PDB file of C-alpha atoms and ligand atoms in Angstrom:
ATOM      1  CA  MET H   1       0.000   0.000   0.000  1.00 79.00           C
ATOM      2  CA  ARG H   2       1.221   3.511  -0.793  1.00 92.00           C
ATOM      3  CA  THR H   3       0.195   6.367   1.466  1.00 93.00           C
ATOM      4  CA  ILE H   4      -0.652   9.600  -0.346  1.00 95.00           C
ATOM      5  CA  LEU H   5       1.936  12.339   0.140  1.00 97.00           C
ATOM      6  CA  ILE H   6       1.163  16.033  -0.249  1.00 97.00           C
ATOM      7  CA  VAL H   7       4.248  18.277  -0.233  1.00 98.00           C
ATOM      8  CA  GLY H   8       4.117  22.063  -0.142  1.00 98.00           C
ATOM      9  CA  ASN H   9       7.245  23.484  -1.763  1.00 98.00           C
ATOM     10  CA  TRP H  10       7.287  27.103  -0.698  1.00 98.00           C
ATOM     11  CA  LYS H  11      10.344  27.963  -2.807  1.00 98.00           C
ATOM     12  CA  MET H  12      11.747  31.411  -1.897  1.00 98.00           C
ATOM     13  CA  ASN H  13       8.581  32.592  -0.183  1.00 98.00           C
ATOM     14  CA  LYS H  14       7.696  33.457   3.437  1.00 98.00           C
ATOM     15  CA  THR H  15       9.965  34.881   6.081  1.00 98.00           C
ATOM     16  CA  ALA H  16      10.463  32.917   9.299  1.00 98.00           C
ATOM     17  CA  SER H  17       7.588  34.708  11.046  1.00 98.00           C
ATOM     18  CA  GLU H  18       5.240  34.459   8.041  1.00 98.00           C
ATOM     19  CA  ALA H  19       5.988  30.747   7.758  1.00 98.00           C
ATOM     20  CA  ALA H  20       5.279  30.140  11.457  1.00 97.00           C
ATOM     21  CA  ALA H  21       2.015  32.083  11.243  1.00 97.00           C
ATOM     22  CA  PHE H  22       0.986  29.988   8.234  1.00 97.00           C
ATOM     23  CA  VAL H  23       1.467  26.625   9.966  1.00 96.00           C
ATOM     24  CA  ARG H  24      -0.232  27.872  13.128  1.00 95.00           C
ATOM     25  CA  GLU H  25      -3.240  28.792  11.010  1.00 95.00           C
ATOM     26  CA  VAL H  26      -3.465  25.617   8.931  1.00 95.00           C
ATOM     27  CA  THR H  27      -2.576  22.938  11.509  1.00 94.00           C
ATOM     28  CA  PRO H  28      -5.937  22.908  13.328  1.00 92.00           C
ATOM     29  CA  ARG H  29      -7.772  22.916   9.978  1.00 93.00           C
ATOM     30  CA  LEU H  30      -6.023  19.909   8.431  1.00 90.00           C
ATOM     31  CA  SER H  31      -7.914  16.724   7.696  1.00 77.00           C
ATOM     32  CA  VAL H  32      -5.789  14.087   9.326  1.00 82.00           C
ATOM     33  CA  SER H  33      -5.753  10.421   8.414  1.00 84.00           C
ATOM     34  CA  PRO H  34      -3.183   7.647   8.378  1.00 87.00           C
ATOM     35  CA  ALA H  35      -3.772   7.395   4.616  1.00 89.00           C
ATOM     36  CA  VAL H  36      -2.176  10.781   3.850  1.00 94.00           C
ATOM     37  CA  ASP H  37       1.168  12.344   4.811  1.00 95.00           C
ATOM     38  CA  TYR H  38       1.723  16.084   4.699  1.00 96.00           C
ATOM     39  CA  VAL H  39       5.055  17.840   4.314  1.00 97.00           C
ATOM     40  CA  VAL H  40       5.919  21.529   4.109  1.00 98.00           C
ATOM     41  CA  ALA H  41       9.268  22.619   2.714  1.00 98.00           C
ATOM     42  CA  PRO H  42       9.937  26.204   3.815  1.00 98.00           C
ATOM     43  CA  PRO H  43      13.104  28.146   2.967  1.00 98.00           C
ATOM     44  CA  PHE H  44      16.064  27.164   5.188  1.00 98.00           C
ATOM     45  CA  THR H  45      15.672  30.355   7.201  1.00 98.00           C
ATOM     46  CA  ALA H  46      12.161  29.372   8.285  1.00 98.00           C
ATOM     47  CA  LEU H  47      12.813  25.739   9.277  1.00 98.00           C
ATOM     48  CA  GLU H  48      13.440  26.588  12.902  1.00 98.00           C
ATOM     49  CA  SER H  49      10.383  28.813  13.350  1.00 98.00           C
ATOM     50  CA  VAL H  50       8.150  26.332  11.535  1.00 98.00           C
ATOM     51  CA  ARG H  51       9.397  23.491  13.691  1.00 97.00           C
ATOM     52  CA  ALA H  52       8.666  25.486  16.828  1.00 96.00           C
ATOM     53  CA  ALA H  53       5.202  26.426  15.551  1.00 96.00           C
ATOM     54  CA  LEU H  54       4.385  22.812  14.644  1.00 93.00           C
ATOM     55  CA  GLY H  55       5.171  21.422  18.054  1.00 85.00           C
ATOM     56  CA  SER H  56       5.293  17.677  18.532  1.00 82.00           C
ATOM     57  CA  SER H  57       1.753  16.689  17.602  1.00 82.00           C
ATOM     58  CA  SER H  58       1.227  18.396  14.235  1.00 88.00           C
ATOM     59  CA  PRO H  59       0.371  16.196  11.269  1.00 92.00           C
ATOM     60  CA  LEU H  60       2.660  18.383   9.136  1.00 96.00           C
ATOM     61  CA  GLN H  61       6.173  17.071   8.684  1.00 96.00           C
ATOM     62  CA  LEU H  62       9.132  19.215   7.812  1.00 98.00           C
ATOM     63  CA  GLY H  63      11.121  19.066   4.589  1.00 98.00           C
ATOM     64  CA  ALA H  64      13.931  21.081   3.017  1.00 98.00           C
ATOM     65  CA  GLN H  65      14.138  22.284  -0.568  1.00 98.00           C
ATOM     66  CA  ASN H  66      17.753  21.329  -1.194  1.00 98.00           C
ATOM     67  CA  MET H  67      20.999  20.394   0.570  1.00 98.00           C
ATOM     68  CA  PHE H  68      24.693  19.848  -0.154  1.00 98.00           C
ATOM     69  CA  TRP H  69      26.309  16.405  -0.133  1.00 98.00           C
ATOM     70  CA  GLU H  70      29.160  17.061   2.310  1.00 98.00           C
ATOM     71  CA  ASP H  71      28.468  17.092   6.053  1.00 98.00           C
ATOM     72  CA  ARG H  72      30.580  20.175   6.825  1.00 98.00           C
ATOM     73  CA  GLY H  73      33.480  22.237   5.577  1.00 98.00           C
ATOM     74  CA  ALA H  74      34.442  25.160   3.369  1.00 98.00           C
ATOM     75  CA  TYR H  75      31.306  25.322   1.201  1.00 98.00           C
ATOM     76  CA  THR H  76      30.124  28.897   1.563  1.00 98.00           C
ATOM     77  CA  GLY H  77      26.388  29.242   1.381  1.00 97.00           C
ATOM     78  CA  GLU H  78      25.600  25.533   1.565  1.00 98.00           C
ATOM     79  CA  ILE H  79      23.540  23.533   4.075  1.00 98.00           C
ATOM     80  CA  SER H  80      24.210  19.894   5.014  1.00 98.00           C
ATOM     81  CA  ALA H  81      22.068  16.890   5.870  1.00 98.00           C
ATOM     82  CA  PRO H  82      23.076  16.862   9.586  1.00 98.00           C
ATOM     83  CA  MET H  83      22.040  20.529   9.816  1.00 98.00           C
ATOM     84  CA  LEU H  84      18.631  19.703   8.361  1.00 98.00           C
ATOM     85  CA  LYS H  85      18.208  16.671  10.592  1.00 98.00           C
ATOM     86  CA  GLU H  86      18.881  18.697  13.705  1.00 97.00           C
ATOM     87  CA  LEU H  87      16.144  21.123  12.688  1.00 97.00           C
ATOM     88  CA  GLY H  88      13.656  18.272  12.485  1.00 96.00           C
ATOM     89  CA  CYS H  89      13.584  17.735   8.715  1.00 98.00           C
ATOM     90  CA  ARG H  90      12.384  14.311   7.609  1.00 97.00           C
ATOM     91  CA  TYR H  91      12.335  14.930   3.850  1.00 98.00           C
ATOM     92  CA  VAL H  92      14.480  16.807   1.343  1.00 98.00           C
ATOM     93  CA  ILE H  93      13.536  17.826  -2.206  1.00 98.00           C
ATOM     94  CA  LEU H  94      16.408  17.154  -4.613  1.00 98.00           C
ATOM     95  CA  GLY H  95      16.977  18.000  -8.272  1.00 98.00           C
ATOM     96  CA  HIS H  96      14.067  20.395  -8.628  1.00 98.00           C
ATOM     97  CA  SER H  97      13.957  21.739 -12.185  1.00 97.00           C
ATOM     98  CA  GLU H  98      14.576  25.272 -10.908  1.00 98.00           C
ATOM     99  CA  ARG H  99      17.803  24.014  -9.296  1.00 98.00           C
ATOM    100  CA  ARG H 100      18.743  22.301 -12.551  1.00 97.00           C
ATOM    101  CA  ALA H 101      17.873  25.259 -14.807  1.00 96.00           C
ATOM    102  CA  LEU H 102      18.885  28.257 -12.674  1.00 98.00           C
ATOM    103  CA  PHE H 103      21.706  26.842 -10.539  1.00 97.00           C
ATOM    104  CA  GLY H 104      23.324  24.386 -12.924  1.00 97.00           C
ATOM    105  CA  GLU H 105      22.552  21.203 -10.992  1.00 97.00           C
ATOM    106  CA  GLN H 106      23.325  18.016 -12.862  1.00 96.00           C
ATOM    107  CA  ASN H 107      22.589  14.348 -12.343  1.00 96.00           C
ATOM    108  CA  ASP H 108      25.963  13.463 -10.827  1.00 95.00           C
ATOM    109  CA  GLY H 109      25.650  16.126  -8.115  1.00 97.00           C
ATOM    110  CA  ILE H 110      22.027  15.179  -7.519  1.00 98.00           C
ATOM    111  CA  GLN H 111      23.136  11.566  -7.054  1.00 97.00           C
ATOM    112  CA  LYS H 112      25.691  12.642  -4.435  1.00 97.00           C
ATOM    113  CA  LYS H 113      23.046  14.642  -2.597  1.00 98.00           C
ATOM    114  CA  LEU H 114      20.653  11.731  -2.712  1.00 97.00           C
ATOM    115  CA  ARG H 115      23.210   9.369  -1.223  1.00 97.00           C
ATOM    116  CA  ALA H 116      24.076  11.876   1.504  1.00 97.00           C
ATOM    117  CA  ALA H 117      20.396  12.346   2.333  1.00 98.00           C
ATOM    118  CA  LEU H 118      19.875   8.599   2.627  1.00 97.00           C
ATOM    119  CA  ALA H 119      23.013   8.184   4.723  1.00 96.00           C
ATOM    120  CA  HIS H 120      21.553  10.670   7.207  1.00 97.00           C
ATOM    121  CA  ASP H 121      18.108   9.131   7.216  1.00 97.00           C
ATOM    122  CA  LEU H 122      16.443  11.968   5.303  1.00 98.00           C
ATOM    123  CA  LYS H 123      13.846  10.874   2.760  1.00 98.00           C
ATOM    124  CA  PRO H 124      14.738  12.272  -0.654  1.00 98.00           C
ATOM    125  CA  ILE H 125      12.068  13.509  -3.044  1.00 98.00           C
ATOM    126  CA  LEU H 126      13.798  13.271  -6.407  1.00 98.00           C
ATOM    127  CA  CYS H 127      12.343  15.651  -9.020  1.00 98.00           C
ATOM    128  CA  ILE H 128      12.504  14.750 -12.681  1.00 98.00           C
ATOM    129  CA  GLY H 129      10.660  16.007 -15.747  1.00 98.00           C
ATOM    130  CA  GLU H 130      10.923  16.932 -19.387  1.00 98.00           C
ATOM    131  CA  SER H 131      10.903  20.373 -20.996  1.00 97.00           C
ATOM    132  CA  PHE H 132       8.252  21.398 -23.488  1.00 97.00           C
ATOM    133  CA  ALA H 133      10.696  20.980 -26.387  1.00 98.00           C
ATOM    134  CA  GLN H 134      11.639  17.483 -25.224  1.00 98.00           C
ATOM    135  CA  ARG H 135       7.967  16.494 -25.035  1.00 98.00           C
ATOM    136  CA  GLU H 136       7.322  17.945 -28.498  1.00 97.00           C
ATOM    137  CA  ASP H 137      10.246  15.891 -29.812  1.00 98.00           C
ATOM    138  CA  GLY H 138       8.763  12.705 -28.336  1.00 97.00           C
ATOM    139  CA  LYS H 139      11.640  12.394 -25.876  1.00 98.00           C
ATOM    140  CA  THR H 140       9.714  12.379 -22.584  1.00 98.00           C
ATOM    141  CA  GLU H 141      10.376   8.729 -21.728  1.00 98.00           C
ATOM    142  CA  GLU H 142      14.028   8.947 -22.656  1.00 98.00           C
ATOM    143  CA  VAL H 143      14.556  12.086 -20.558  1.00 98.00           C
ATOM    144  CA  LEU H 144      12.855  10.556 -17.517  1.00 98.00           C
ATOM    145  CA  GLN H 145      14.916   7.392 -17.801  1.00 98.00           C
ATOM    146  CA  GLN H 146      18.141   9.374 -18.155  1.00 98.00           C
ATOM    147  CA  GLN H 147      17.357  11.523 -15.118  1.00 98.00           C
ATOM    148  CA  LEU H 148      16.407   8.472 -13.062  1.00 98.00           C
ATOM    149  CA  HIS H 149      19.524   6.620 -14.097  1.00 97.00           C
ATOM    150  CA  GLY H 150      21.734   9.645 -13.470  1.00 97.00           C
ATOM    151  CA  ALA H 151      20.446  10.140  -9.943  1.00 96.00           C
ATOM    152  CA  LEU H 152      19.811   6.575  -8.832  1.00 96.00           C
ATOM    153  CA  ALA H 153      22.316   4.260 -10.534  1.00 92.00           C
ATOM    154  CA  GLY H 154      23.980   1.917  -8.089  1.00 88.00           C
ATOM    155  CA  LEU H 155      21.660   2.631  -5.173  1.00 91.00           C
ATOM    156  CA  SER H 156      21.085  -0.419  -3.003  1.00 90.00           C
ATOM    157  CA  LEU H 157      17.733  -2.128  -2.762  1.00 87.00           C
ATOM    158  CA  HIS H 158      17.660  -1.263   0.911  1.00 86.00           C
ATOM    159  CA  SER H 159      18.211   2.488   0.489  1.00 88.00           C
ATOM    160  CA  VAL H 160      15.842   2.907  -2.437  1.00 91.00           C
ATOM    161  CA  THR H 161      12.906   2.128  -0.135  1.00 90.00           C
ATOM    162  CA  ALA H 162      13.173   5.625   1.396  1.00 94.00           C
ATOM    163  CA  LEU H 163      12.857   7.274  -2.014  1.00 97.00           C
ATOM    164  CA  THR H 164       9.977   9.316  -3.401  1.00 98.00           C
ATOM    165  CA  VAL H 165      10.020  10.404  -7.050  1.00 98.00           C
ATOM    166  CA  ALA H 166       8.232  13.569  -8.185  1.00 98.00           C
ATOM    167  CA  TYR H 167       7.331  13.790 -11.860  1.00 98.00           C
ATOM    168  CA  GLU H 168       7.326  17.502 -12.626  1.00 98.00           C
ATOM    169  CA  PRO H 169       7.145  18.412 -16.306  1.00 98.00           C
ATOM    170  CA  VAL H 170       9.056  21.683 -16.625  1.00 98.00           C
ATOM    171  CA  TRP H 171       6.367  23.178 -18.880  1.00 98.00           C
ATOM    172  CA  ALA H 172       3.757  22.691 -16.150  1.00 98.00           C
ATOM    173  CA  ILE H 173       5.620  24.315 -13.245  1.00 97.00           C
ATOM    174  CA  GLY H 174       4.217  27.696 -12.304  1.00 95.00           C
ATOM    175  CA  THR H 175       2.474  28.056 -15.673  1.00 97.00           C
ATOM    176  CA  GLY H 176      -1.112  27.264 -14.726  1.00 96.00           C
ATOM    177  CA  LYS H 177      -0.966  24.521 -17.367  1.00 96.00           C
ATOM    178  CA  ALA H 178      -0.930  21.243 -15.455  1.00 97.00           C
ATOM    179  CA  ALA H 179      -0.382  17.923 -17.185  1.00 97.00           C
ATOM    180  CA  THR H 180      -3.568  15.991 -17.774  1.00 97.00           C
ATOM    181  CA  THR H 181      -4.131  12.949 -15.602  1.00 97.00           C
ATOM    182  CA  ASP H 182      -3.408  10.768 -18.658  1.00 97.00           C
ATOM    183  CA  GLN H 183      -0.099  12.519 -19.342  1.00 98.00           C
ATOM    184  CA  ALA H 184       0.938  12.180 -15.699  1.00 98.00           C
ATOM    185  CA  VAL H 185      -0.123   8.524 -15.550  1.00 98.00           C
ATOM    186  CA  ALA H 186       1.910   7.710 -18.680  1.00 98.00           C
ATOM    187  CA  ALA H 187       5.002   9.304 -17.128  1.00 98.00           C
ATOM    188  CA  HIS H 188       4.412   7.558 -13.808  1.00 98.00           C
ATOM    189  CA  ARG H 189       4.192   4.208 -15.609  1.00 98.00           C
ATOM    190  CA  THR H 190       7.543   4.926 -17.261  1.00 98.00           C
ATOM    191  CA  ILE H 191       9.044   5.689 -13.844  1.00 98.00           C
ATOM    192  CA  ARG H 192       7.571   2.534 -12.274  1.00 98.00           C
ATOM    193  CA  ALA H 193       8.839   0.410 -15.152  1.00 98.00           C
ATOM    194  CA  PHE H 194      12.309   1.869 -14.623  1.00 97.00           C
ATOM    195  CA  LEU H 195      12.200   1.094 -10.890  1.00 97.00           C
ATOM    196  CA  ALA H 196      11.037  -2.465 -11.615  1.00 97.00           C
ATOM    197  CA  LYS H 197      13.867  -3.003 -14.072  1.00 96.00           C
ATOM    198  CA  MET H 198      16.572  -1.424 -11.893  1.00 94.00           C
ATOM    199  CA  TRP H 199      15.472  -3.014  -8.609  1.00 95.00           C
ATOM    200  CA  SER H 200      12.343  -5.114  -8.395  1.00 95.00           C
ATOM    201  CA  ALA H 201       8.607  -5.238  -8.957  1.00 96.00           C
ATOM    202  CA  ASN H 202       8.221  -4.724  -5.222  1.00 95.00           C
ATOM    203  CA  VAL H 203      10.237  -1.477  -5.286  1.00 95.00           C
ATOM    204  CA  ALA H 204       8.123  -0.288  -8.221  1.00 96.00           C
ATOM    205  CA  ASP H 205       4.939  -1.130  -6.314  1.00 95.00           C
ATOM    206  CA  THR H 206       5.911   0.522  -3.046  1.00 95.00           C
ATOM    207  CA  THR H 207       7.727   3.691  -4.203  1.00 97.00           C
ATOM    208  CA  ARG H 208       5.584   6.803  -4.064  1.00 97.00           C
ATOM    209  CA  ILE H 209       5.487   8.802  -7.286  1.00 98.00           C
ATOM    210  CA  LEU H 210       4.107  12.324  -6.989  1.00 98.00           C
ATOM    211  CA  TYR H 211       2.949  14.664  -9.701  1.00 98.00           C
ATOM    212  CA  GLY H 212       3.976  18.331  -9.616  1.00 98.00           C
ATOM    213  CA  GLY H 213       3.265  21.318 -11.863  1.00 98.00           C
ATOM    214  CA  SER H 214       0.348  23.740 -11.434  1.00 98.00           C
ATOM    215  CA  VAL H 215      -1.557  21.500  -9.021  1.00 98.00           C
ATOM    216  CA  THR H 216      -4.539  23.357  -7.545  1.00 98.00           C
ATOM    217  CA  PRO H 217      -7.608  22.599  -5.443  1.00 98.00           C
ATOM    218  CA  GLN H 218      -9.451  22.366  -8.794  1.00 97.00           C
ATOM    219  CA  ASN H 219      -7.320  19.648 -10.391  1.00 97.00           C
ATOM    220  CA  ILE H 220      -5.932  17.635  -7.449  1.00 97.00           C
ATOM    221  CA  GLY H 221      -9.023  15.416  -7.283  1.00 96.00           C
ATOM    222  CA  ALA H 222      -8.787  14.402 -10.950  1.00 96.00           C
ATOM    223  CA  LEU H 223      -5.068  13.683 -10.612  1.00 97.00           C
ATOM    224  CA  LEU H 224      -5.504  11.534  -7.523  1.00 96.00           C
ATOM    225  CA  GLN H 225      -8.311   9.580  -9.189  1.00 94.00           C
ATOM    226  CA  SER H 226      -5.589   7.505 -10.778  1.00 95.00           C
ATOM    227  CA  ASP H 227      -3.953   5.078  -8.379  1.00 93.00           C
ATOM    228  CA  GLN H 228      -0.725   5.657 -10.298  1.00 96.00           C
ATOM    229  CA  ILE H 229      -0.476   9.139  -8.769  1.00 97.00           C
ATOM    230  CA  ASP H 230       0.503   8.919  -5.118  1.00 97.00           C
ATOM    231  CA  GLY H 231       0.292  12.574  -4.228  1.00 97.00           C
ATOM    232  CA  ALA H 232       1.570  15.943  -5.320  1.00 98.00           C
ATOM    233  CA  LEU H 233       4.461  18.368  -5.009  1.00 98.00           C
ATOM    234  CA  ILE H 234       2.801  21.743  -4.970  1.00 98.00           C
ATOM    235  CA  GLY H 235       4.245  25.243  -5.229  1.00 98.00           C
ATOM    236  CA  GLY H 236       1.923  28.224  -5.707  1.00 97.00           C
ATOM    237  CA  ALA H 237      -1.271  26.603  -4.415  1.00 98.00           C
ATOM    238  CA  CYS H 238       0.396  25.744  -1.089  1.00 97.00           C
ATOM    239  CA  LEU H 239       1.206  29.319  -0.219  1.00 98.00           C
ATOM    240  CA  GLN H 240      -2.339  30.268   0.777  1.00 97.00           C
ATOM    241  CA  ALA H 241      -3.861  28.597   3.812  1.00 97.00           C
ATOM    242  CA  ASP H 242      -7.283  28.101   2.228  1.00 97.00           C
ATOM    243  CA  SER H 243      -6.085  26.372  -0.907  1.00 97.00           C
ATOM    244  CA  PHE H 244      -3.595  24.227   1.036  1.00 97.00           C
ATOM    245  CA  VAL H 245      -6.316  23.105   3.444  1.00 96.00           C
ATOM    246  CA  THR H 246      -8.715  22.374   0.557  1.00 96.00           C
ATOM    247  CA  ILE H 247      -6.073  20.236  -1.146  1.00 96.00           C
ATOM    248  CA  THR H 248      -5.487  18.247   2.039  1.00 95.00           C
ATOM    249  CA  THR H 249      -9.226  17.696   2.474  1.00 94.00           C
ATOM    250  CA  ILE H 250      -9.551  16.341  -1.063  1.00 94.00           C
ATOM    251  CA  ALA H 251      -6.480  14.115  -0.676  1.00 94.00           C
ATOM    252  CA  GLN H 252      -7.800  12.775   2.587  1.00 92.00           C
ATOM    253  CA  SER H 253     -11.168  11.914   1.047  1.00 90.00           C
ATOM    254  CA  ILE H 254      -9.402   9.810  -1.593  1.00 88.00           C
ATOM    255  CA  GLY H 255      -7.114   7.879   0.754  1.00 76.00           C
ATOM    256  CA  ALA H 256      -4.295   5.417   0.232  1.00 69.00           C
ATOM    257  CA  ARG H 257      -3.392   3.351  -2.815  1.00 70.00           C
ATOM    258  CA  PRO H 258      -4.115  -0.391  -2.699  1.00 68.00           C
TER     259      PRO H 258
HETATM  260  P1  PGA D 301       3.732  24.943  -8.945  1.00 60.09           P
HETATM  261  O1  PGA D 301       5.201  24.433  -8.557  1.00 60.09           O
HETATM  262  O2  PGA D 301       2.749  24.110  -8.167  1.00 60.09           O
HETATM  263  O3  PGA D 301       3.716  26.394  -8.541  1.00 60.09           O
HETATM  264  O4  PGA D 301       3.583  24.740 -10.419  1.00 60.09           O
HETATM  265  C1  PGA D 301       5.454  23.067  -8.349  1.00 60.09           C
HETATM  266  C2  PGA D 301       6.902  22.847  -8.065  1.00 60.09           C
HETATM  267  O5  PGA D 301       7.745  23.547  -8.637  1.00 60.09           O
HETATM  268  O6  PGA D 301       7.277  21.968  -7.253  1.00 60.09           O
END
């Protein structure tokens, strides 16, 4: 069984006090169920205040938007896995397309980050997805396979169990033009087939695969109708309390995958 996972990626939004106020407002309004996990990924500077605002009983778990692969040292401006762990992070988003496009991240570095996250017991959410041009050229499957291979090659069967994959077509992120459920399902099947081939049918069956890219309260229900889609990585629509709460209510009403 795969539990649905809803992740709010706040990107470079909300100061520490704004972030704390947000979680204080939404926590009592969340629909809680064992069939759905919720994660918020604030900027690094707000992790501490969000953790304090969440307290110990909140259904919201904490995630980070990125990290570096070394534990410590002369890496100005970077943040390590032990630093995130100490702040209460359970998840870390890796390889987001904005990191790839704007900050030059490549598969080999993403693989190092992924291994470091796993070594420190952080659950990586690996983002992959094709550009509009790649889709137009019929290269979606090839691009997804290359990104998966680049980030995951050589990972042990044991460590891959902590992995979540987020399929985020670049053309859908922040554009208001989400993939259709059929497009997302086709990509998710490609990802599952890759996991089955690389590891096992069991890994393919148990790994959560999220969709991301212009998810809203209006389209989350249709996306989650398919049992291939195990949740969502959501940017813009997670920044307002009302739309975040609505999304969690819809996800909760749908429940876990068989
Ligand atoms: P969006 O962003 O929901 O604003 O499209 C999703 C993401 O980048 O993770």
